[in-house]
PDB file of C-alpha atoms in Angstrom:
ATOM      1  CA  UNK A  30       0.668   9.217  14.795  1.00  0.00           C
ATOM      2  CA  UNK A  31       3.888  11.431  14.967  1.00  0.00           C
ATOM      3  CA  UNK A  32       6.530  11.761  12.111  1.00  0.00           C
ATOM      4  CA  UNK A  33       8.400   8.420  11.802  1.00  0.00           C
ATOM      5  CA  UNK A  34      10.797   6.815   9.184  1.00  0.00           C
ATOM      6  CA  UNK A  35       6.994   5.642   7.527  1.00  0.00           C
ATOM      7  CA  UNK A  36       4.856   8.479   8.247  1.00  0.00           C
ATOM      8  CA  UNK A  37       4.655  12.603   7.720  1.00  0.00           C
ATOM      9  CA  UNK A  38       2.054  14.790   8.945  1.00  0.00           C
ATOM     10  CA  UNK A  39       0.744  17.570   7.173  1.00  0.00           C
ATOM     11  CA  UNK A  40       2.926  19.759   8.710  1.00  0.00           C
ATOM     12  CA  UNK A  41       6.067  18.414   7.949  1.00  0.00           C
ATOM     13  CA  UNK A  42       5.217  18.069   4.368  1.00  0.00           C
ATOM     14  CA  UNK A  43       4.427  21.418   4.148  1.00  0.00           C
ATOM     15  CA  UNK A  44       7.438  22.761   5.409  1.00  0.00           C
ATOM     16  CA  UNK A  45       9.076  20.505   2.683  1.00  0.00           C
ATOM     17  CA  UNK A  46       7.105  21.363  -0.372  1.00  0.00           C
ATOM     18  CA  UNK A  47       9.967  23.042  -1.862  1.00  0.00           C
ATOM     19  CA  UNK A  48      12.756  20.524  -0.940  1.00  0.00           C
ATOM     20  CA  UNK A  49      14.533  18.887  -3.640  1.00  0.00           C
ATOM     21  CA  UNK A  50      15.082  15.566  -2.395  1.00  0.00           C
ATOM     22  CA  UNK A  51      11.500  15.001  -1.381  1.00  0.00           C
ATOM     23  CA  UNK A  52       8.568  14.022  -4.345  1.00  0.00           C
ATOM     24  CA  UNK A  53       5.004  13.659  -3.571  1.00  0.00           C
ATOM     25  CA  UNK A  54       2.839  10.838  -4.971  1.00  0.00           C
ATOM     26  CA  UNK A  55      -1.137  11.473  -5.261  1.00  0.00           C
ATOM     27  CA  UNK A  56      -2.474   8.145  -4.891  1.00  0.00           C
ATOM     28  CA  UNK A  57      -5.947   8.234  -5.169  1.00  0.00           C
ATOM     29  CA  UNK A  58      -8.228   5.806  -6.486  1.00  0.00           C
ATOM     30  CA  UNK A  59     -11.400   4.517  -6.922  1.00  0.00           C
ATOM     31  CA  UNK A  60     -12.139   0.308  -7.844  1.00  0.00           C
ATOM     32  CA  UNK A  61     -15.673   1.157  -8.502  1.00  0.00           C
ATOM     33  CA  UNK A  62     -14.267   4.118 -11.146  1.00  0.00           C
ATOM     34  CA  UNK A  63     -10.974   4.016 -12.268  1.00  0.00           C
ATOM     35  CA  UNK A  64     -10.697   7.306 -14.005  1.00  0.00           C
ATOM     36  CA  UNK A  65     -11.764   9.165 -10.637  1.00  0.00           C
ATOM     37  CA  UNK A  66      -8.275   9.389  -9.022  1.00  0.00           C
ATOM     38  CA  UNK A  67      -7.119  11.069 -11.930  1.00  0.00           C
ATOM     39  CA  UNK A  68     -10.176  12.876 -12.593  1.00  0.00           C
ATOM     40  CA  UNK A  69      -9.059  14.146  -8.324  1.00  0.00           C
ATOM     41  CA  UNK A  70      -5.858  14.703  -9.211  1.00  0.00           C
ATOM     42  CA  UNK A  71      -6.025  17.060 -11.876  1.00  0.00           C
ATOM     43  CA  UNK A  72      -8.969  19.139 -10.687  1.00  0.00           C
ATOM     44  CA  UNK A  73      -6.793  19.571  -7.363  1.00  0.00           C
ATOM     45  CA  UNK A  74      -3.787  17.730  -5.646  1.00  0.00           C
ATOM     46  CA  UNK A  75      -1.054  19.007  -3.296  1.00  0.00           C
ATOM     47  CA  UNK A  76       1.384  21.615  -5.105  1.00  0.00           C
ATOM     48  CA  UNK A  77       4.013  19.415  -6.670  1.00  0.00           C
ATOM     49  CA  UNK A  78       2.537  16.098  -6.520  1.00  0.00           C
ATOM     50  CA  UNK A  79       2.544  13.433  -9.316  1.00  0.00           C
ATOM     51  CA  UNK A  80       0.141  11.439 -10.032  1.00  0.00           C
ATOM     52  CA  UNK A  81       0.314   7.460 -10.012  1.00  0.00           C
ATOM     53  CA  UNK A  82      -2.630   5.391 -11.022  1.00  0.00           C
ATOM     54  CA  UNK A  83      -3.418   1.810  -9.571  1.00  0.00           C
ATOM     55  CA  UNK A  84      -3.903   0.032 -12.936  1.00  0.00           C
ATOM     56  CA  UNK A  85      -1.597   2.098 -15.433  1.00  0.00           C
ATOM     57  CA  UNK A  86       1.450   2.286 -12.906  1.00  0.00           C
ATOM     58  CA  UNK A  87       1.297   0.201  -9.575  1.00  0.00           C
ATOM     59  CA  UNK A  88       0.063  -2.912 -11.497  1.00  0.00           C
ATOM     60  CA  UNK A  89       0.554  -4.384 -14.614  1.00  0.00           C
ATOM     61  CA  UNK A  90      -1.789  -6.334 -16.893  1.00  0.00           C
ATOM     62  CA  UNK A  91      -4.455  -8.787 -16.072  1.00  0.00           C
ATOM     63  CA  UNK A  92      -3.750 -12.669 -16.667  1.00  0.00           C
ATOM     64  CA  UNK A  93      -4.819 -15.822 -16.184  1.00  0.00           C
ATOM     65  CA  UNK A  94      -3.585 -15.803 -12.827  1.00  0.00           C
ATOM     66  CA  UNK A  95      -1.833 -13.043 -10.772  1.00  0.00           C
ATOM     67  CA  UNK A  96      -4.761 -11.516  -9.257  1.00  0.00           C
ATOM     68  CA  UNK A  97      -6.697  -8.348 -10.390  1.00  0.00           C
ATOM     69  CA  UNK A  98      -3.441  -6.001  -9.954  1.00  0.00           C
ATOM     70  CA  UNK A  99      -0.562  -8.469 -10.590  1.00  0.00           C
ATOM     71  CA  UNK A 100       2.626  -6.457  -9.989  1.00  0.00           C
ATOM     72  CA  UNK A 101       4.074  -3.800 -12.590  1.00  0.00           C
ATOM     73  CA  UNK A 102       7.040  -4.608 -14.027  1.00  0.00           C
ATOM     74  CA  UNK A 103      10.070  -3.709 -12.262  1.00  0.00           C
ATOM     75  CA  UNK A 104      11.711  -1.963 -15.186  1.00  0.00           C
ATOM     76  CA  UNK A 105       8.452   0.484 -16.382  1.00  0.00           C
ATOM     77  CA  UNK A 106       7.751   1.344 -12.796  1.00  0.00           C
ATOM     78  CA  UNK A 107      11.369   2.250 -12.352  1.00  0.00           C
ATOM     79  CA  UNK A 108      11.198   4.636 -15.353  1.00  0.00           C
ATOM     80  CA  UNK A 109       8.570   6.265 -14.264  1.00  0.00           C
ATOM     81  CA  UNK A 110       9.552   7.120 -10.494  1.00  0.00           C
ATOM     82  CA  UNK A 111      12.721   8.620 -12.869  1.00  0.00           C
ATOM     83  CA  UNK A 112      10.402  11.063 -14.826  1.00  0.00           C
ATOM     84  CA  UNK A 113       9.006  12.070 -11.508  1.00  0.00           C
ATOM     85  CA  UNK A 114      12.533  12.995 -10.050  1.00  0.00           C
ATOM     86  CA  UNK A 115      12.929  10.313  -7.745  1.00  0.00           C
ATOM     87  CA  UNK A 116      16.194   8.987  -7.026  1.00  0.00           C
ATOM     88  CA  UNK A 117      16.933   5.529  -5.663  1.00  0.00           C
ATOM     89  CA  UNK A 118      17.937   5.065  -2.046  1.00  0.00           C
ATOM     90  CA  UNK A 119      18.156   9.045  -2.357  1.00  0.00           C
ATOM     91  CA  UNK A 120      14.378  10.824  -2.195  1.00  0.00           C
ATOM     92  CA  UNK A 121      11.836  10.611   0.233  1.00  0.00           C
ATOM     93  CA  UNK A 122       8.809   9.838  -1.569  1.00  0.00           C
ATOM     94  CA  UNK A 123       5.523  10.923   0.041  1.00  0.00           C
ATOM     95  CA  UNK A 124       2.416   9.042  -0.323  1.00  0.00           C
ATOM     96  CA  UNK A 125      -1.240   9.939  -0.196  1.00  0.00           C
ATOM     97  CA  UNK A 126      -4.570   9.205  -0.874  1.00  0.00           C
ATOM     98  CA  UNK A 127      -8.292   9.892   0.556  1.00  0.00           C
ATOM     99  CA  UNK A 128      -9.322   6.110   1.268  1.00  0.00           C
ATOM    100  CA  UNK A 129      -7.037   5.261   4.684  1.00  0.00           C
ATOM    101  CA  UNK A 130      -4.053   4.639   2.937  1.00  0.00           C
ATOM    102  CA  UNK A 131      -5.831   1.838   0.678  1.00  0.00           C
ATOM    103  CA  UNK A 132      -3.591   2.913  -2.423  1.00  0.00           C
ATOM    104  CA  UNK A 133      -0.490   5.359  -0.795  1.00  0.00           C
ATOM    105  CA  UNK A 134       0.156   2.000   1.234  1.00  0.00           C
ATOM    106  CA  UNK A 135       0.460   0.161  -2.227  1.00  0.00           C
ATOM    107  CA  UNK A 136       3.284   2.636  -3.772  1.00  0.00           C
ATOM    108  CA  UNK A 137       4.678   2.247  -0.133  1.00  0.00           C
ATOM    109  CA  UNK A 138       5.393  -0.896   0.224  1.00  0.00           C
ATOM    110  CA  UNK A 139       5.845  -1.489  -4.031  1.00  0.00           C
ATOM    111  CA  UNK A 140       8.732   1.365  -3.346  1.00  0.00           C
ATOM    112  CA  UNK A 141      10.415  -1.132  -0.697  1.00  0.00           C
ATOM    113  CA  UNK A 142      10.103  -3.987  -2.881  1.00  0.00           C
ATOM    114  CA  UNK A 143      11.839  -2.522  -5.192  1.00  0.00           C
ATOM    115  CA  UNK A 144      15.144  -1.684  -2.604  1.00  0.00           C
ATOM    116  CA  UNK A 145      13.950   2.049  -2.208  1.00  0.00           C
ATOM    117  CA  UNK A 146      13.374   2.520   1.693  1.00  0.00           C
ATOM    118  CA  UNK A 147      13.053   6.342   1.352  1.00  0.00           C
ATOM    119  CA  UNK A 148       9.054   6.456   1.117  1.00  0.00           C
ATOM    120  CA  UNK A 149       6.398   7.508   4.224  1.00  0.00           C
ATOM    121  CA  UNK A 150       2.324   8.157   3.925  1.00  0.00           C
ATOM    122  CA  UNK A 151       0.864  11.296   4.498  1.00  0.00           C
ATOM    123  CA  UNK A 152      -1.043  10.947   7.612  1.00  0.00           C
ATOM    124  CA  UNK A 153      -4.604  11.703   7.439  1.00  0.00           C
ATOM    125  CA  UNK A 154      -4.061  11.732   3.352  1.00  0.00           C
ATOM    126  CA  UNK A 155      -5.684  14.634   0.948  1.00  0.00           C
ATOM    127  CA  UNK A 156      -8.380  14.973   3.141  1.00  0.00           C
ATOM    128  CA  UNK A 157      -6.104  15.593   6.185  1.00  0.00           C
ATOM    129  CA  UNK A 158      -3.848  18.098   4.371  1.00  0.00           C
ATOM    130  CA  UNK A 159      -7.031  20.250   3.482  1.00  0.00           C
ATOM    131  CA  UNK A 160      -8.338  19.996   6.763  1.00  0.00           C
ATOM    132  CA  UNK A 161      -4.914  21.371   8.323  1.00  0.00           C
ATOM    133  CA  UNK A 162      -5.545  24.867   6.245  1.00  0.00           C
ATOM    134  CA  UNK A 163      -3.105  24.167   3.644  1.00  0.00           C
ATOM    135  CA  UNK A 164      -3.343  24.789   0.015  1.00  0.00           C
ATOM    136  CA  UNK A 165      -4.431  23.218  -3.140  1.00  0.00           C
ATOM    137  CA  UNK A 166      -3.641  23.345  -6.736  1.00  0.00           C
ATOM    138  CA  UNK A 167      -4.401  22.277 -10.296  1.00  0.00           C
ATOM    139  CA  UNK A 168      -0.994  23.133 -12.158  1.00  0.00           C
ATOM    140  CA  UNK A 169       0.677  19.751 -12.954  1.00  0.00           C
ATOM    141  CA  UNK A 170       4.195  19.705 -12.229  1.00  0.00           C
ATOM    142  CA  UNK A 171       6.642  19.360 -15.270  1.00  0.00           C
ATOM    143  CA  UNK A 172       8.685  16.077 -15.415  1.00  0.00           C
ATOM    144  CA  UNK A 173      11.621  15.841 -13.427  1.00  0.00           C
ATOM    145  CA  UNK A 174      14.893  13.630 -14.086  1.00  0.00           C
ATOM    146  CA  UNK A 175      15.648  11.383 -11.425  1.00  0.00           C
ATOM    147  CA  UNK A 176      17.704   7.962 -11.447  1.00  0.00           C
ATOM    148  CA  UNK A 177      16.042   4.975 -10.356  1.00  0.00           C
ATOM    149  CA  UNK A 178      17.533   1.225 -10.763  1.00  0.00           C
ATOM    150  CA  UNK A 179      15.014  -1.023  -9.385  1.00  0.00           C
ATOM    151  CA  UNK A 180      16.749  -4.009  -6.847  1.00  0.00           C
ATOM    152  CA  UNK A 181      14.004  -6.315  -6.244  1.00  0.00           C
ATOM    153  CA  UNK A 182      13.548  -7.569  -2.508  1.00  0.00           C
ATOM    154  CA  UNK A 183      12.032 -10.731  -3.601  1.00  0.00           C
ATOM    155  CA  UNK A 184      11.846 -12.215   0.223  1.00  0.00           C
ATOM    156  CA  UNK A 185       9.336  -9.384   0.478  1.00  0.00           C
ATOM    157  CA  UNK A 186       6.607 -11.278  -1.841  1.00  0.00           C
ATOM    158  CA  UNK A 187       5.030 -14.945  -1.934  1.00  0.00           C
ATOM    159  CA  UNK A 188       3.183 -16.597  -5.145  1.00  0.00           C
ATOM    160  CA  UNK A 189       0.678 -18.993  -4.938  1.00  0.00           C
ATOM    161  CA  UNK A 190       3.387 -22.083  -4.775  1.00  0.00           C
ATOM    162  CA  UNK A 191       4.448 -20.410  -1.460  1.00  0.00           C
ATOM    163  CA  UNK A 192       1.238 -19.567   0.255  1.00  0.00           C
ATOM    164  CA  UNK A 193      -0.151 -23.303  -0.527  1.00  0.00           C
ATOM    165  CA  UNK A 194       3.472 -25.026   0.525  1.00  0.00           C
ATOM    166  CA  UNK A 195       3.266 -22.682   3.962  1.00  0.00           C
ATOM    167  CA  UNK A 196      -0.539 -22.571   4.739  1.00  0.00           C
ATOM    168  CA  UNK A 197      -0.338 -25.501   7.125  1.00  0.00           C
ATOM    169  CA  UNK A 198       3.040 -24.513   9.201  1.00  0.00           C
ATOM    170  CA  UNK A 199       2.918 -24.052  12.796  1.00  0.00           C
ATOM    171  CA  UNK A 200       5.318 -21.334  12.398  1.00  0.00           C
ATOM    172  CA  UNK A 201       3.513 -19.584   9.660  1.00  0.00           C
ATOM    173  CA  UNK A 202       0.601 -16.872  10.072  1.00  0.00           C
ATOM    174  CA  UNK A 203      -1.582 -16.239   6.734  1.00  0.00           C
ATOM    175  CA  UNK A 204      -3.229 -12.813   7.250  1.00  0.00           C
ATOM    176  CA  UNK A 205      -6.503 -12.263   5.515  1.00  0.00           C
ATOM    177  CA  UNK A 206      -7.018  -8.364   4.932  1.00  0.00           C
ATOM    178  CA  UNK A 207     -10.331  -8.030   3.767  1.00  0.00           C
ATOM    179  CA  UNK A 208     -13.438  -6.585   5.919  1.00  0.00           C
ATOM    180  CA  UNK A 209     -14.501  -9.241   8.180  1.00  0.00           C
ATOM    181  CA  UNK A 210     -18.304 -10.459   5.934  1.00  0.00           C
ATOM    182  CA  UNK A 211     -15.671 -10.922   2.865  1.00  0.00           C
ATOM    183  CA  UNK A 212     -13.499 -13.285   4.749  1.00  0.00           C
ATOM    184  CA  UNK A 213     -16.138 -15.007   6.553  1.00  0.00           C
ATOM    185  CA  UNK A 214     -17.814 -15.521   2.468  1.00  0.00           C
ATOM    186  CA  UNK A 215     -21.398 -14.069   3.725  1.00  0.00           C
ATOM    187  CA  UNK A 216     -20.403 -11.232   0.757  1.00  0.00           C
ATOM    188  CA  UNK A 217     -18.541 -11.305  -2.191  1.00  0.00           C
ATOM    189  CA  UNK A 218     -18.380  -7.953  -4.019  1.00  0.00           C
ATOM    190  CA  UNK A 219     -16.074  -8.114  -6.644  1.00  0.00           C
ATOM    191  CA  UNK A 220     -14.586 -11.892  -6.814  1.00  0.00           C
ATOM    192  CA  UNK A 221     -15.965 -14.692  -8.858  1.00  0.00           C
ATOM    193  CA  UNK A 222     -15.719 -17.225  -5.410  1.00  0.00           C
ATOM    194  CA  UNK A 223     -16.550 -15.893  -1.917  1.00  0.00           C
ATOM    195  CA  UNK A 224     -14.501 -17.343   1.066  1.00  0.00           C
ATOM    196  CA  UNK A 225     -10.618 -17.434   2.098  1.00  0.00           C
ATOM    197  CA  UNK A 226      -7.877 -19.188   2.525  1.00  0.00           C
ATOM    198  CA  UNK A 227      -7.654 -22.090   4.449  1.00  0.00           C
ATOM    199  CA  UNK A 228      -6.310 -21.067   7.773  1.00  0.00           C
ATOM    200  CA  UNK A 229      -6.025 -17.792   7.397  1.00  0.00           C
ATOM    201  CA  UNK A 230      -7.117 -15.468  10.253  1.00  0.00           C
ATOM    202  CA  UNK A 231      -8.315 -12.309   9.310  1.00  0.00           C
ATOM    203  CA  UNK A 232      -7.353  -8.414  10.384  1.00  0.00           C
ATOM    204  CA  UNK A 233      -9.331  -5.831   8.499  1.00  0.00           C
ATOM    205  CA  UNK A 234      -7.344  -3.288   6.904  1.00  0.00           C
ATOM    206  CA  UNK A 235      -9.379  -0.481   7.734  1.00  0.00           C
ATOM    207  CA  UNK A 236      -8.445  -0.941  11.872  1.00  0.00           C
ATOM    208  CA  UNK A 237      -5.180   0.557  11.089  1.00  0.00           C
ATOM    209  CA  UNK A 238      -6.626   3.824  10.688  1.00  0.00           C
ATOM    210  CA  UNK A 239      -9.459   6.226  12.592  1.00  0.00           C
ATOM    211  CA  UNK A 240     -12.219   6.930  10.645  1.00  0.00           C
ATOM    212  CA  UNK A 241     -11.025   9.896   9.184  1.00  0.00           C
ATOM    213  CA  UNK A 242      -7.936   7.870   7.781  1.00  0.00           C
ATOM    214  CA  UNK A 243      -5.680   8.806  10.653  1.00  0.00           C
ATOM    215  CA  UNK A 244      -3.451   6.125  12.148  1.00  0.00           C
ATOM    216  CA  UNK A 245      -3.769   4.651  15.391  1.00  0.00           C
ATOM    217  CA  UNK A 246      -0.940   5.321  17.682  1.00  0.00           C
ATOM    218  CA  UNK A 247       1.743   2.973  17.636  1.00  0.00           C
ATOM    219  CA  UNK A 248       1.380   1.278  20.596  1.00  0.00           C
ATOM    220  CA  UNK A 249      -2.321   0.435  19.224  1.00  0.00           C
ATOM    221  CA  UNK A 250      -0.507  -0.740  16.408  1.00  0.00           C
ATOM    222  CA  UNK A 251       1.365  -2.994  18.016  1.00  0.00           C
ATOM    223  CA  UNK A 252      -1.387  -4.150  20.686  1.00  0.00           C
ATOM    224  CA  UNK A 253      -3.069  -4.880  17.264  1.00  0.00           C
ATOM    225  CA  UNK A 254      -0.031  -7.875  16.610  1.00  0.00           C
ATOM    226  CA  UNK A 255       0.743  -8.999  19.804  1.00  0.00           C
ATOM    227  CA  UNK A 256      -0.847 -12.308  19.014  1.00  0.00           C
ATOM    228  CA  UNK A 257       1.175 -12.770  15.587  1.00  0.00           C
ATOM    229  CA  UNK A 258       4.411 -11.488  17.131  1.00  0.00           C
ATOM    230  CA  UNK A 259       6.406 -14.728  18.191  1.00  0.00           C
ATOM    231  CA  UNK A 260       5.578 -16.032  14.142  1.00  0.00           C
ATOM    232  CA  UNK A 261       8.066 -16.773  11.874  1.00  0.00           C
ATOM    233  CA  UNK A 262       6.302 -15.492   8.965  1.00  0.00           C
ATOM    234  CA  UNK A 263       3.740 -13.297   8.554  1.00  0.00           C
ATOM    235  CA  UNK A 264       1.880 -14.030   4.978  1.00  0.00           C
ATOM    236  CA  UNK A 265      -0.253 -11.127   4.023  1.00  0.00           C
ATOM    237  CA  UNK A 266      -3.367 -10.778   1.536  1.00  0.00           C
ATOM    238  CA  UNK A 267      -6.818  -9.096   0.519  1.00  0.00           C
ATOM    239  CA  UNK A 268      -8.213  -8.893  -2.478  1.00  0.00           C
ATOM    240  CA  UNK A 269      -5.841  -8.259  -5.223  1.00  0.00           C
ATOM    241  CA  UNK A 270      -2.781  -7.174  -3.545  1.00  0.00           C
ATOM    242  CA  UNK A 271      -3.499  -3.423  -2.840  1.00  0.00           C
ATOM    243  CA  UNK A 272      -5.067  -3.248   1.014  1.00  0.00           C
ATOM    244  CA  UNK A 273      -3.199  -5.825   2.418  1.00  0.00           C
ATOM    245  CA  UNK A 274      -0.582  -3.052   2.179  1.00  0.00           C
ATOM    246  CA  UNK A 275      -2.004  -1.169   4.421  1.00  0.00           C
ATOM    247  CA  UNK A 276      -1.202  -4.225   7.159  1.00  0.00           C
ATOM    248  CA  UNK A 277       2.095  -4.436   5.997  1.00  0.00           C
ATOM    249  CA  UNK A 278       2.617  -0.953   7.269  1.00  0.00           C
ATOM    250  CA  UNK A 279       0.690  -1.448  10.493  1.00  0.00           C
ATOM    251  CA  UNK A 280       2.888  -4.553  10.676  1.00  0.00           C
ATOM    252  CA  UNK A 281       5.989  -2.019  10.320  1.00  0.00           C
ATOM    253  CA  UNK A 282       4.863   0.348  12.406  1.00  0.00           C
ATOM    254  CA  UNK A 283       4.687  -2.137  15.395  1.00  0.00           C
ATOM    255  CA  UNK A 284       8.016  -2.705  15.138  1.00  0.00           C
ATOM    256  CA  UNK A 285       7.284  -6.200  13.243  1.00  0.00           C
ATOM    257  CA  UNK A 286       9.118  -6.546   9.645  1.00  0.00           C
ATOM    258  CA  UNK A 287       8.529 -10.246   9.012  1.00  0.00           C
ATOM    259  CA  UNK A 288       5.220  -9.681   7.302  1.00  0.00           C
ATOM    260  CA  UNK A 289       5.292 -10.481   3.377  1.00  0.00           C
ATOM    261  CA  UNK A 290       2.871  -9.657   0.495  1.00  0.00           C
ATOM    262  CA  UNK A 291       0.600 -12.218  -1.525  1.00  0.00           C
ATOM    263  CA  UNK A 292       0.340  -9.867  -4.283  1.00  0.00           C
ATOM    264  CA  UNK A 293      -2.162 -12.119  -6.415  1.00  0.00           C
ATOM    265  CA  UNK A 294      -3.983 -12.682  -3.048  1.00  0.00           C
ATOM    266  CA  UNK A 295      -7.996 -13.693  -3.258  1.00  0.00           C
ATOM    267  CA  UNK A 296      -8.206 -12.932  -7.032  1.00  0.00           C
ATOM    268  CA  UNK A 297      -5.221 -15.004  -7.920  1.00  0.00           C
ATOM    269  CA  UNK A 298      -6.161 -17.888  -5.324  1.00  0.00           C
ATOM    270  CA  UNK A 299      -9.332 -19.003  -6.404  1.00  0.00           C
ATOM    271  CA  UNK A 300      -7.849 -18.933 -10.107  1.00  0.00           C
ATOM    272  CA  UNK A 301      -6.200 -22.084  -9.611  1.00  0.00           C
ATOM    273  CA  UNK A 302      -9.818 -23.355  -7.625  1.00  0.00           C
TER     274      UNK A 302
END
């Protein structure tokens, strides 16, 4: 996949390591242990990166409903892209990770939510920067001060109101995220209730992406729609919110921009089951 206004290759970014107006965002994660990202980040991370954790900064608590990584609040996760420099509607944000985008796709599209359209992922992710000869480091940059009002796009997001009111429209696709055994409920490995949604059709995340968490070309991307394209809404949705991201930049890259988060998704559905 070449540069575009949603993706950087390895390349690029290194020939803007020392540019002001761009901040990189290490991403990584792991659901099955949370303190490994961080653990990643600070043994080694691209020089100058920040670190952003799923659970303490790209989601805020746990409730009763909202899924397992309801949305952070617009006002904490707005003072923290400050302290990293980041300046709305003004920096580039770079994001990466080493699982296909599964987390960088989450600050991605979270950063557009919140009215910042400045923000690509780092093709091929940590992995892919290593693999291109470039450097590592474990010196954690200081703070930086940046200026970041968050505007909300809430057209970008549906609740669980929505999703039930639109399920059953002609004009209305619901896009299930989740690898195809999970959606079909032969495995469940993390929710309480195995299934999906009624209706929904289902588009693995991990197709977006080769195997070594490159993406597709775009006009695989967009063969990868084709069906969806004459929809009027495109509802997307995994588990909790976080790889149905990944979609919603697939969806972009196609040249599609009518898809739209569940952000409670699976977790948050069968809560009101």
């Amino acid at each position: 996949m070449p540069n575009s206004q949603f993706v950087v290759s390895p390349a690029w970014l290194f020939e803007h390591l020392e540019d002001p107006q761009v901040v990189i965002v290490d991403c990584r994660f792991s659901l099955a242990d949370p303190q490994l990202g961080q653990q990643q980040y600070q043994t080694s991370h691209i020089e100058g990166s920040y670190y952003l954790d799923l659970n303490q900064d790209l989601s805020s608590p746990v409730g009763k409903h909202g899924g397992r990584h309801p949305l952070p609040n617009p006002n904490d996760i707005a003072n923290k892209l400050a302290a990293i420099g980041v300046n709305y509607q003004k920096t580039l944000v770079v994001a990466y990770d080493d699982s296909r985008f599964a987390f960088a796709a989450r600050l991605w599209w979270l950063l557009r939510y919140l009215g910042h359209e400045q923000v690509a992922v780092l093709d091929g992710g940590f992995a892919g920067w290593q693999k291109s000869g470039y450097s590592v480091t474990n010196i954690i940059p200081p703070p930086r001060m940046g200026s970041f009002v968050a505007q909300v796009q809430i057209e970008k997001a549906v609740d669980f109101t929505e999703v039930k009111s639109r399920q059953d429209s002609h004009e209305v696709v619901l896009v299930d995220s989740r690898e195809s055994d999970r959606y079909r409920g032969e495995r469940e490995p993390i929710d309480k209730i195995a299934g999906h949604i009624p209706g929904a059709v289902n588009y693995p995340w991990q197709e977006v992406t080769d195997s070594n968490g490159y993406l597709l070309p775009q006009e695989e991307q967009r063969r990868r729609w084709e069906k969806l394209e004459t929809s009027e809404e495109i509802l997307v949705y995994c588990g909790s919110g976080v790889t149905a991201c990944v979609n919603l930049l697939s969806l972009e890259l196609a040249g599609i921009s009518k898809g739209k988060l569940y952000p409670g998704s699976w977790s948050d559905w069968i809560s009101y089951l």
